[in-house]
Amino acid sequence: MTNQTSTSREELDANKLTALDEEALFGGQPPLGGTDDKGKKVKGYRPSARTRARSIIKHTILILAALVMIYPLLWMIASSFRPNDLIFREAGLVISSVEWENYPNGWSALSEPFSKYLMNSAIVVLGCILGNLVSCSMAAYAFARLEFKFKKIMFVLMLMTIMLPIHVIIVPQYIMFSQIGWVNTFWPIIVPKLLATDAFFIFLMIQFIRGIPKDMDEAARIDGAGHPRIFLQVILPLMVPALATTAIFTFIWTWSDFFTSLIYLTNPSNYTVQVALNAFIDSTGESNWGALFAMSIITLVPVFLAFLFGQKFLIKGIATTGIK
């Protein structure tokens, strides 16, 4: 009975202590500091003047840097609503005269409607994404899980292709595709992706697969699964972050690619959006800059949406794919 009474008194004292005003406990001010030993924020935390000043300075610098980086985009958006004679006269973002006709004029300024070029780019992008996902994942599984002769040498050669610029191989590739008859088609852009030519994505997936425990492979092998089934039913479902990262990067890089499309696509009806935008520029200096900026904004929308909705998978894929 005495033990129960002492325990109840201790609980009452603890409740009274936690109910006291924090300002009375800490001399009229909340405690300085931030977190306890477990990393949780201390109740009543009040940052010091130096901490507040440092935070304000950091955020100010970040905001100014963000404004500097985003200003060209904002200027292009503003210029897409300006007349041609005012675009390069006004460097600010205030629009003195609005020209709404830039968007409909730009949509039909070339030999084909701009929707045709958007469709061409969509076909090329989808083909490249599918090719990279299939071929790079299979190549990565082979390097990460299979044992074969000259594996290390082939892995080194594969990594060396990352340092090989496209300008070195574009001439022999063009000659080969020209002899096949693929010039002025989408095949020279899509087919190389089906052959696992992007070593960056192969290496990305190799590192991800190496982080998957091999016990799962052994368990599937005990159940009678071979390498195709292990790859399709065990490894591939776990590679979703790496596959999403590959898809997003492939989308952005292929959609923004100008050089390859300019080399292989000469027929205006086969132009991608980047080559079509280049067609707005007139060598005589009479370029329709308002329509060019208007169509450039439309071209940036898919890239913005891809990053906006895919950034979660992008960050997860990069964070979980490191050098292990």
mmCIF file of C-alpha atoms in Angstrom:
data_model
loop_
_atom_site.group_PDB
_atom_site.id
_atom_site.type_symbol
_atom_site.label_atom_id
_atom_site.label_comp_id
_atom_site.label_asym_id
_atom_site.label_seq_id
_atom_site.Cartn_x
_atom_site.Cartn_y
_atom_site.Cartn_z
ATOM 1 C CA MET A 1 0.000 0.000 0.000
ATOM 2 C CA THR A 2 2.870 2.337 0.857
ATOM 3 C CA ASN A 3 4.610 1.569 -2.469
ATOM 4 C CA GLN A 4 1.424 2.354 -4.427
ATOM 5 C CA THR A 5 1.034 5.669 -2.552
ATOM 6 C CA SER A 6 4.649 6.726 -3.268
ATOM 7 C CA THR A 7 4.268 5.788 -6.949
ATOM 8 C CA SER A 8 1.097 7.837 -7.323
ATOM 9 C CA ARG A 9 2.787 10.828 -5.667
ATOM 10 C CA GLU A 10 5.713 10.588 -8.093
ATOM 11 C CA GLU A 11 3.298 10.473 -11.048
ATOM 12 C CA LEU A 12 1.449 13.537 -9.713
ATOM 13 C CA ASP A 13 4.718 15.420 -9.271
ATOM 14 C CA ALA A 14 5.766 14.528 -12.832
ATOM 15 C CA ASN A 15 2.417 15.691 -14.205
ATOM 16 C CA LYS A 16 2.695 18.954 -12.292
ATOM 17 C CA LEU A 17 6.246 19.425 -13.625
ATOM 18 C CA THR A 18 5.245 18.915 -17.251
ATOM 19 C CA ALA A 19 2.266 21.220 -16.806
ATOM 20 C CA LEU A 20 4.420 24.091 -15.575
ATOM 21 C CA ASP A 21 5.009 27.005 -17.875
ATOM 22 C CA GLU A 22 8.267 26.633 -19.797
ATOM 23 C CA GLU A 23 9.091 30.274 -19.392
ATOM 24 C CA ALA A 24 9.118 29.810 -15.615
ATOM 25 C CA LEU A 25 11.434 26.833 -15.908
ATOM 26 C CA PHE A 26 13.948 28.516 -18.210
ATOM 27 C CA GLY A 27 14.176 31.971 -16.728
ATOM 28 C CA GLY A 28 11.416 33.563 -18.743
ATOM 29 C CA GLN A 29 12.738 32.339 -22.142
ATOM 30 C CA PRO A 30 12.352 29.111 -24.082
ATOM 31 C CA PRO A 31 15.502 26.988 -24.162
ATOM 32 C CA LEU A 32 18.143 27.502 -26.818
ATOM 33 C CA GLY A 33 19.325 24.553 -28.799
ATOM 34 C CA GLY A 34 17.451 22.504 -31.332
ATOM 35 C CA THR A 35 17.281 18.754 -30.878
ATOM 36 C CA ASP A 36 17.780 16.233 -28.121
ATOM 37 C CA ASP A 37 19.985 13.142 -28.131
ATOM 38 C CA LYS A 38 17.442 11.261 -30.266
ATOM 39 C CA GLY A 39 17.327 13.980 -32.931
ATOM 40 C CA LYS A 40 13.862 15.269 -31.934
ATOM 41 C CA LYS A 41 13.261 18.986 -31.732
ATOM 42 C CA VAL A 42 13.156 20.328 -28.178
ATOM 43 C CA LYS A 43 9.791 21.725 -27.172
ATOM 44 C CA GLY A 44 9.972 25.479 -26.938
ATOM 45 C CA TYR A 45 13.016 25.698 -29.203
ATOM 46 C CA ARG A 46 14.083 29.288 -29.888
ATOM 47 C CA PRO A 47 16.909 29.778 -32.399
ATOM 48 C CA SER A 48 19.645 32.193 -31.481
ATOM 49 C CA ALA A 49 20.127 35.498 -33.266
ATOM 50 C CA ARG A 50 23.165 34.152 -35.110
ATOM 51 C CA THR A 51 21.197 31.115 -36.323
ATOM 52 C CA ARG A 52 18.341 33.303 -37.550
ATOM 53 C CA ALA A 53 20.710 35.671 -39.328
ATOM 54 C CA ARG A 54 22.553 32.782 -40.973
ATOM 55 C CA SER A 55 19.264 31.236 -42.125
ATOM 56 C CA ILE A 56 18.061 34.549 -43.587
ATOM 57 C CA ILE A 57 21.336 35.045 -45.466
ATOM 58 C CA LYS A 58 21.258 31.500 -46.889
ATOM 59 C CA HIS A 59 17.669 31.798 -48.047
ATOM 60 C CA THR A 60 18.323 35.223 -49.564
ATOM 61 C CA ILE A 61 21.278 33.902 -51.553
ATOM 62 C CA LEU A 62 19.268 30.878 -52.724
ATOM 63 C CA ILE A 63 16.335 33.063 -53.805
ATOM 64 C CA LEU A 64 18.616 35.442 -55.714
ATOM 65 C CA ALA A 65 20.390 32.530 -57.415
ATOM 66 C CA ALA A 66 17.037 30.979 -58.334
ATOM 67 C CA LEU A 67 15.860 34.294 -59.823
ATOM 68 C CA VAL A 68 19.049 34.604 -61.879
ATOM 69 C CA MET A 69 18.633 31.072 -63.230
ATOM 70 C CA ILE A 70 14.909 31.362 -63.959
ATOM 71 C CA TYR A 71 15.034 34.889 -65.408
ATOM 72 C CA PRO A 72 15.813 33.774 -69.009
ATOM 73 C CA LEU A 73 12.784 31.477 -68.930
ATOM 74 C CA LEU A 74 10.561 34.241 -67.566
ATOM 75 C CA TRP A 75 11.915 36.640 -70.209
ATOM 76 C CA MET A 76 11.159 34.119 -72.953
ATOM 77 C CA ILE A 77 7.606 33.706 -71.652
ATOM 78 C CA ALA A 78 7.159 37.483 -71.638
ATOM 79 C CA SER A 79 8.727 37.808 -75.097
ATOM 80 C CA SER A 80 6.318 35.233 -76.515
ATOM 81 C CA PHE A 81 3.564 37.844 -75.990
ATOM 82 C CA ARG A 82 5.513 40.798 -77.448
ATOM 83 C CA PRO A 83 5.598 42.092 -81.042
ATOM 84 C CA ASN A 84 8.788 41.281 -82.947
ATOM 85 C CA ASP A 85 10.009 44.873 -82.951
ATOM 86 C CA LEU A 86 9.842 45.093 -79.134
ATOM 87 C CA ILE A 87 11.338 41.756 -78.145
ATOM 88 C CA PHE A 88 14.973 42.856 -78.086
ATOM 89 C CA ARG A 89 14.217 46.422 -77.074
ATOM 90 C CA GLU A 90 12.685 45.477 -73.716
ATOM 91 C CA ALA A 91 14.882 43.473 -71.395
ATOM 92 C CA GLY A 92 12.418 43.531 -68.507
ATOM 93 C CA LEU A 93 9.462 41.299 -67.782
ATOM 94 C CA VAL A 94 6.817 43.997 -68.082
ATOM 95 C CA ILE A 95 4.864 43.667 -71.311
ATOM 96 C CA SER A 96 3.941 47.050 -72.791
ATOM 97 C CA SER A 97 2.118 45.664 -75.821
ATOM 98 C CA VAL A 98 0.564 42.197 -75.931
ATOM 99 C CA GLU A 99 0.699 40.217 -79.182
ATOM 100 C CA TRP A 100 -1.624 37.246 -78.766
ATOM 101 C CA GLU A 101 -1.178 36.201 -82.400
ATOM 102 C CA ASN A 102 2.321 34.816 -81.777
ATOM 103 C CA TYR A 103 0.925 31.465 -80.649
ATOM 104 C CA PRO A 104 -1.523 30.783 -83.514
ATOM 105 C CA ASN A 105 0.966 32.212 -86.041
ATOM 106 C CA GLY A 106 3.756 30.026 -84.704
ATOM 107 C CA TRP A 107 1.530 26.947 -84.723
ATOM 108 C CA SER A 108 0.975 27.259 -88.492
ATOM 109 C CA ALA A 109 4.102 29.162 -89.544
ATOM 110 C CA LEU A 110 5.941 26.193 -91.090
ATOM 111 C CA SER A 111 4.983 23.780 -93.839
ATOM 112 C CA GLU A 112 3.271 21.486 -91.328
ATOM 113 C CA PRO A 113 1.239 22.333 -88.213
ATOM 114 C CA PHE A 114 3.372 22.316 -85.086
ATOM 115 C CA SER A 115 1.341 19.389 -83.779
ATOM 116 C CA LYS A 116 3.002 17.281 -86.492
ATOM 117 C CA TYR A 117 6.442 18.000 -85.022
ATOM 118 C CA LEU A 118 5.209 17.302 -81.513
ATOM 119 C CA MET A 119 3.904 13.941 -82.700
ATOM 120 C CA ASN A 120 7.218 13.138 -84.399
ATOM 121 C CA SER A 121 9.121 13.909 -81.206
ATOM 122 C CA ALA A 122 6.675 11.803 -79.189
ATOM 123 C CA ILE A 123 7.242 8.805 -81.491
ATOM 124 C CA VAL A 124 11.025 9.145 -81.246
ATOM 125 C CA VAL A 125 10.935 9.611 -77.467
ATOM 126 C CA LEU A 126 8.670 6.633 -76.835
ATOM 127 C CA GLY A 127 10.825 4.410 -79.033
ATOM 128 C CA CYS A 128 14.025 5.512 -77.282
ATOM 129 C CA ILE A 129 12.516 5.034 -73.818
ATOM 130 C CA LEU A 130 11.290 1.532 -74.665
ATOM 131 C CA GLY A 131 14.648 0.632 -76.212
ATOM 132 C CA ASN A 132 16.671 1.850 -73.244
ATOM 133 C CA LEU A 133 14.436 0.172 -70.673
ATOM 134 C CA VAL A 134 14.573 -3.216 -72.399
ATOM 135 C CA SER A 135 18.154 -3.351 -73.627
ATOM 136 C CA CYS A 136 19.915 -1.566 -70.768
ATOM 137 C CA SER A 137 18.122 -3.593 -68.089
ATOM 138 C CA MET A 138 19.064 -6.877 -69.784
ATOM 139 C CA ALA A 139 22.689 -5.792 -70.219
ATOM 140 C CA ALA A 140 22.829 -4.639 -66.607
ATOM 141 C CA TYR A 141 21.489 -7.975 -65.356
ATOM 142 C CA ALA A 142 24.123 -9.818 -67.377
ATOM 143 C CA PHE A 143 26.966 -7.760 -65.893
ATOM 144 C CA ALA A 144 25.577 -7.866 -62.342
ATOM 145 C CA ARG A 145 24.498 -11.503 -62.058
ATOM 146 C CA LEU A 146 26.046 -13.640 -64.797
ATOM 147 C CA GLU A 147 29.588 -14.931 -65.045
ATOM 148 C CA PHE A 148 31.195 -15.191 -68.495
ATOM 149 C CA LYS A 149 34.580 -14.818 -70.129
ATOM 150 C CA PHE A 150 36.091 -11.365 -70.560
ATOM 151 C CA LYS A 151 33.378 -9.916 -68.329
ATOM 152 C CA LYS A 152 35.674 -7.362 -66.685
ATOM 153 C CA ILE A 153 37.231 -6.339 -69.985
ATOM 154 C CA MET A 154 33.823 -5.860 -71.577
ATOM 155 C CA PHE A 155 32.649 -3.905 -68.535
ATOM 156 C CA VAL A 156 35.631 -1.545 -68.836
ATOM 157 C CA LEU A 157 35.047 -1.118 -72.560
ATOM 158 C CA MET A 158 31.400 -0.367 -71.869
ATOM 159 C CA LEU A 159 32.346 2.347 -69.378
ATOM 160 C CA MET A 160 34.859 3.817 -71.813
ATOM 161 C CA THR A 161 32.068 4.473 -74.306
ATOM 162 C CA ILE A 162 30.670 7.052 -71.869
ATOM 163 C CA MET A 163 33.691 9.243 -72.635
ATOM 164 C CA LEU A 164 33.251 8.800 -76.398
ATOM 165 C CA PRO A 165 31.542 11.886 -77.901
ATOM 166 C CA ILE A 166 28.835 11.378 -80.486
ATOM 167 C CA HIS A 167 30.741 13.518 -82.993
ATOM 168 C CA VAL A 168 33.349 10.754 -83.278
ATOM 169 C CA ILE A 169 30.883 8.058 -84.326
ATOM 170 C CA ILE A 170 28.300 10.121 -86.191
ATOM 171 C CA VAL A 171 30.102 9.880 -89.563
ATOM 172 C CA PRO A 172 30.440 6.061 -89.697
ATOM 173 C CA GLN A 173 26.921 5.727 -88.327
ATOM 174 C CA TYR A 174 25.555 8.037 -91.000
ATOM 175 C CA ILE A 175 27.347 6.088 -93.745
ATOM 176 C CA MET A 176 25.980 2.795 -92.421
ATOM 177 C CA PHE A 177 22.395 4.045 -92.057
ATOM 178 C CA SER A 178 22.598 5.718 -95.465
ATOM 179 C CA GLN A 179 23.585 2.424 -97.088
ATOM 180 C CA ILE A 180 20.700 0.688 -95.325
ATOM 181 C CA GLY A 181 18.310 3.391 -96.520
ATOM 182 C CA TRP A 182 17.282 4.661 -93.108
ATOM 183 C CA VAL A 183 18.271 8.299 -93.560
ATOM 184 C CA ASN A 184 15.276 10.633 -93.237
ATOM 185 C CA THR A 185 13.485 8.112 -91.011
ATOM 186 C CA PHE A 186 13.233 7.692 -87.240
ATOM 187 C CA TRP A 187 15.104 4.378 -87.229
ATOM 188 C CA PRO A 188 18.664 5.800 -86.914
ATOM 189 C CA ILE A 189 17.571 7.497 -83.677
ATOM 190 C CA ILE A 190 15.537 4.638 -82.178
ATOM 191 C CA VAL A 191 17.400 1.474 -83.227
ATOM 192 C CA PRO A 192 20.691 2.268 -81.392
ATOM 193 C CA LYS A 193 18.696 2.479 -78.156
ATOM 194 C CA LEU A 194 17.542 -1.111 -78.715
ATOM 195 C CA LEU A 195 21.189 -2.201 -78.722
ATOM 196 C CA ALA A 196 22.066 -0.876 -75.231
ATOM 197 C CA THR A 197 24.282 1.943 -76.464
ATOM 198 C CA ASP A 198 23.720 4.192 -73.426
ATOM 199 C CA ALA A 199 26.417 2.983 -71.038
ATOM 200 C CA PHE A 200 25.358 5.482 -68.390
ATOM 201 C CA PHE A 201 22.014 3.751 -67.871
ATOM 202 C CA ILE A 202 23.625 0.313 -67.942
ATOM 203 C CA PHE A 203 26.006 1.338 -65.173
ATOM 204 C CA LEU A 204 23.123 2.919 -63.232
ATOM 205 C CA MET A 205 21.139 -0.320 -63.321
ATOM 206 C CA ILE A 206 24.182 -2.482 -62.554
ATOM 207 C CA GLN A 207 24.749 -0.615 -59.322
ATOM 208 C CA PHE A 208 21.085 -0.944 -58.439
ATOM 209 C CA ILE A 209 20.999 -4.703 -59.111
ATOM 210 C CA ARG A 210 24.139 -5.211 -57.033
ATOM 211 C CA GLY A 211 22.242 -3.777 -54.088
ATOM 212 C CA ILE A 212 19.556 -6.469 -54.355
ATOM 213 C CA PRO A 213 20.427 -9.467 -52.134
ATOM 214 C CA LYS A 214 21.449 -12.562 -54.075
ATOM 215 C CA ASP A 215 19.451 -14.669 -51.617
ATOM 216 C CA MET A 216 16.360 -13.770 -53.617
ATOM 217 C CA ASP A 217 17.973 -15.201 -56.747
ATOM 218 C CA GLU A 218 18.921 -18.369 -54.897
ATOM 219 C CA ALA A 219 15.405 -18.788 -53.530
ATOM 220 C CA ALA A 220 13.948 -18.445 -57.019
ATOM 221 C CA ARG A 221 16.540 -20.862 -58.406
ATOM 222 C CA ILE A 222 15.548 -23.455 -55.788
ATOM 223 C CA ASP A 223 11.971 -23.141 -57.036
ATOM 224 C CA GLY A 224 13.192 -24.032 -60.510
ATOM 225 C CA ALA A 225 13.475 -20.561 -62.017
ATOM 226 C CA GLY A 226 16.116 -19.845 -64.626
ATOM 227 C CA HIS A 227 17.767 -16.543 -65.459
ATOM 228 C CA PRO A 228 14.909 -15.264 -67.680
ATOM 229 C CA ARG A 229 12.338 -15.895 -64.980
ATOM 230 C CA ILE A 230 14.558 -14.483 -62.229
ATOM 231 C CA PHE A 231 15.116 -11.349 -64.293
ATOM 232 C CA LEU A 232 11.458 -10.847 -65.196
ATOM 233 C CA GLN A 233 9.773 -11.863 -61.935
ATOM 234 C CA VAL A 234 12.357 -11.069 -59.250
ATOM 235 C CA ILE A 235 14.839 -8.423 -60.363
ATOM 236 C CA LEU A 236 12.753 -6.322 -62.743
ATOM 237 C CA PRO A 237 9.914 -5.523 -60.280
ATOM 238 C CA LEU A 238 12.503 -4.321 -57.757
ATOM 239 C CA MET A 239 14.173 -2.076 -60.338
ATOM 240 C CA VAL A 240 11.269 0.360 -60.652
ATOM 241 C CA PRO A 241 13.220 3.380 -59.255
ATOM 242 C CA ALA A 242 16.152 2.755 -61.609
ATOM 243 C CA LEU A 243 13.814 2.157 -64.558
ATOM 244 C CA ALA A 244 11.901 5.351 -63.792
ATOM 245 C CA THR A 245 15.151 7.318 -63.610
ATOM 246 C CA THR A 246 16.210 5.885 -66.965
ATOM 247 C CA ALA A 247 12.863 6.737 -68.538
ATOM 248 C CA ILE A 248 12.885 10.328 -67.266
ATOM 249 C CA PHE A 249 16.459 11.027 -68.343
ATOM 250 C CA THR A 250 15.862 9.404 -71.733
ATOM 251 C CA PHE A 251 12.747 11.500 -72.227
ATOM 252 C CA ILE A 252 14.486 14.770 -71.385
ATOM 253 C CA TRP A 253 17.644 14.051 -73.398
ATOM 254 C CA THR A 254 15.841 12.713 -76.470
ATOM 255 C CA TRP A 255 13.204 15.444 -76.482
ATOM 256 C CA SER A 256 15.927 18.101 -76.289
ATOM 257 C CA ASP A 257 18.261 16.444 -78.803
ATOM 258 C CA PHE A 258 18.909 18.663 -81.801
ATOM 259 C CA PHE A 259 22.131 17.405 -83.345
ATOM 260 C CA THR A 260 21.098 13.818 -84.122
ATOM 261 C CA SER A 261 17.708 14.841 -85.503
ATOM 262 C CA LEU A 262 19.324 17.518 -87.669
ATOM 263 C CA ILE A 263 21.720 14.966 -89.188
ATOM 264 C CA TYR A 264 19.216 12.233 -90.031
ATOM 265 C CA LEU A 265 15.942 14.108 -90.622
ATOM 266 C CA THR A 266 15.983 16.299 -93.728
ATOM 267 C CA ASN A 267 12.350 16.077 -94.803
ATOM 268 C CA PRO A 268 10.309 18.845 -93.088
ATOM 269 C CA SER A 269 7.444 16.418 -92.482
ATOM 270 C CA ASN A 270 9.781 14.303 -90.301
ATOM 271 C CA TYR A 271 11.184 17.157 -88.231
ATOM 272 C CA THR A 272 11.202 16.871 -84.457
ATOM 273 C CA VAL A 273 10.359 19.919 -82.371
ATOM 274 C CA GLN A 274 13.993 20.995 -81.975
ATOM 275 C CA VAL A 275 14.650 20.965 -85.732
ATOM 276 C CA ALA A 276 11.310 22.665 -86.331
ATOM 277 C CA LEU A 277 12.247 25.477 -83.943
ATOM 278 C CA ASN A 278 15.468 25.942 -85.873
ATOM 279 C CA ALA A 279 13.390 26.441 -89.017
ATOM 280 C CA PHE A 280 11.941 29.636 -87.520
ATOM 281 C CA ILE A 281 15.389 31.284 -87.731
ATOM 282 C CA ASP A 282 15.955 33.023 -91.048
ATOM 283 C CA SER A 283 19.538 33.575 -92.204
ATOM 284 C CA THR A 284 18.496 36.951 -93.672
ATOM 285 C CA GLY A 285 17.607 38.264 -90.218
ATOM 286 C CA GLU A 286 13.834 38.351 -90.758
ATOM 287 C CA SER A 287 13.128 35.683 -88.150
ATOM 288 C CA ASN A 288 9.745 35.507 -86.466
ATOM 289 C CA TRP A 289 11.063 35.682 -82.913
ATOM 290 C CA GLY A 290 7.660 36.019 -81.279
ATOM 291 C CA ALA A 291 6.384 32.824 -82.872
ATOM 292 C CA LEU A 292 9.700 31.098 -82.110
ATOM 293 C CA PHE A 293 9.477 31.926 -78.411
ATOM 294 C CA ALA A 294 5.804 30.932 -78.320
ATOM 295 C CA MET A 295 6.519 27.495 -79.774
ATOM 296 C CA SER A 296 9.564 27.168 -77.499
ATOM 297 C CA ILE A 297 7.298 27.571 -74.479
ATOM 298 C CA ILE A 298 4.986 24.866 -75.826
ATOM 299 C CA THR A 299 8.012 22.622 -76.390
ATOM 300 C CA LEU A 300 9.167 23.079 -72.787
ATOM 301 C CA VAL A 301 5.810 22.065 -71.289
ATOM 302 C CA PRO A 302 6.295 18.259 -71.714
ATOM 303 C CA VAL A 303 9.782 18.440 -70.187
ATOM 304 C CA PHE A 304 8.457 20.448 -67.256
ATOM 305 C CA LEU A 305 5.598 18.006 -66.689
ATOM 306 C CA ALA A 306 7.910 14.995 -66.951
ATOM 307 C CA PHE A 307 10.194 16.393 -64.271
ATOM 308 C CA LEU A 308 7.307 17.629 -62.114
ATOM 309 C CA PHE A 309 5.527 14.266 -61.930
ATOM 310 C CA GLY A 310 8.668 12.128 -62.087
ATOM 311 C CA GLN A 311 10.934 13.905 -59.643
ATOM 312 C CA LYS A 312 9.937 11.544 -56.813
ATOM 313 C CA PHE A 313 11.071 8.524 -58.815
ATOM 314 C CA LEU A 314 14.089 10.436 -60.098
ATOM 315 C CA ILE A 315 15.340 11.311 -56.630
ATOM 316 C CA LYS A 316 14.591 7.832 -55.318
ATOM 317 C CA GLY A 317 16.394 6.199 -58.216
ATOM 318 C CA ILE A 318 19.488 8.370 -57.836
ATOM 319 C CA ALA A 319 19.523 8.028 -54.037
ATOM 320 C CA THR A 320 19.214 4.240 -54.072
ATOM 321 C CA THR A 321 21.694 3.765 -56.925
ATOM 322 C CA GLY A 322 25.169 4.463 -55.652
ATOM 323 C CA ILE A 323 28.609 2.973 -55.886
ATOM 324 C CA LYS A 324 28.423 0.043 -53.515
#
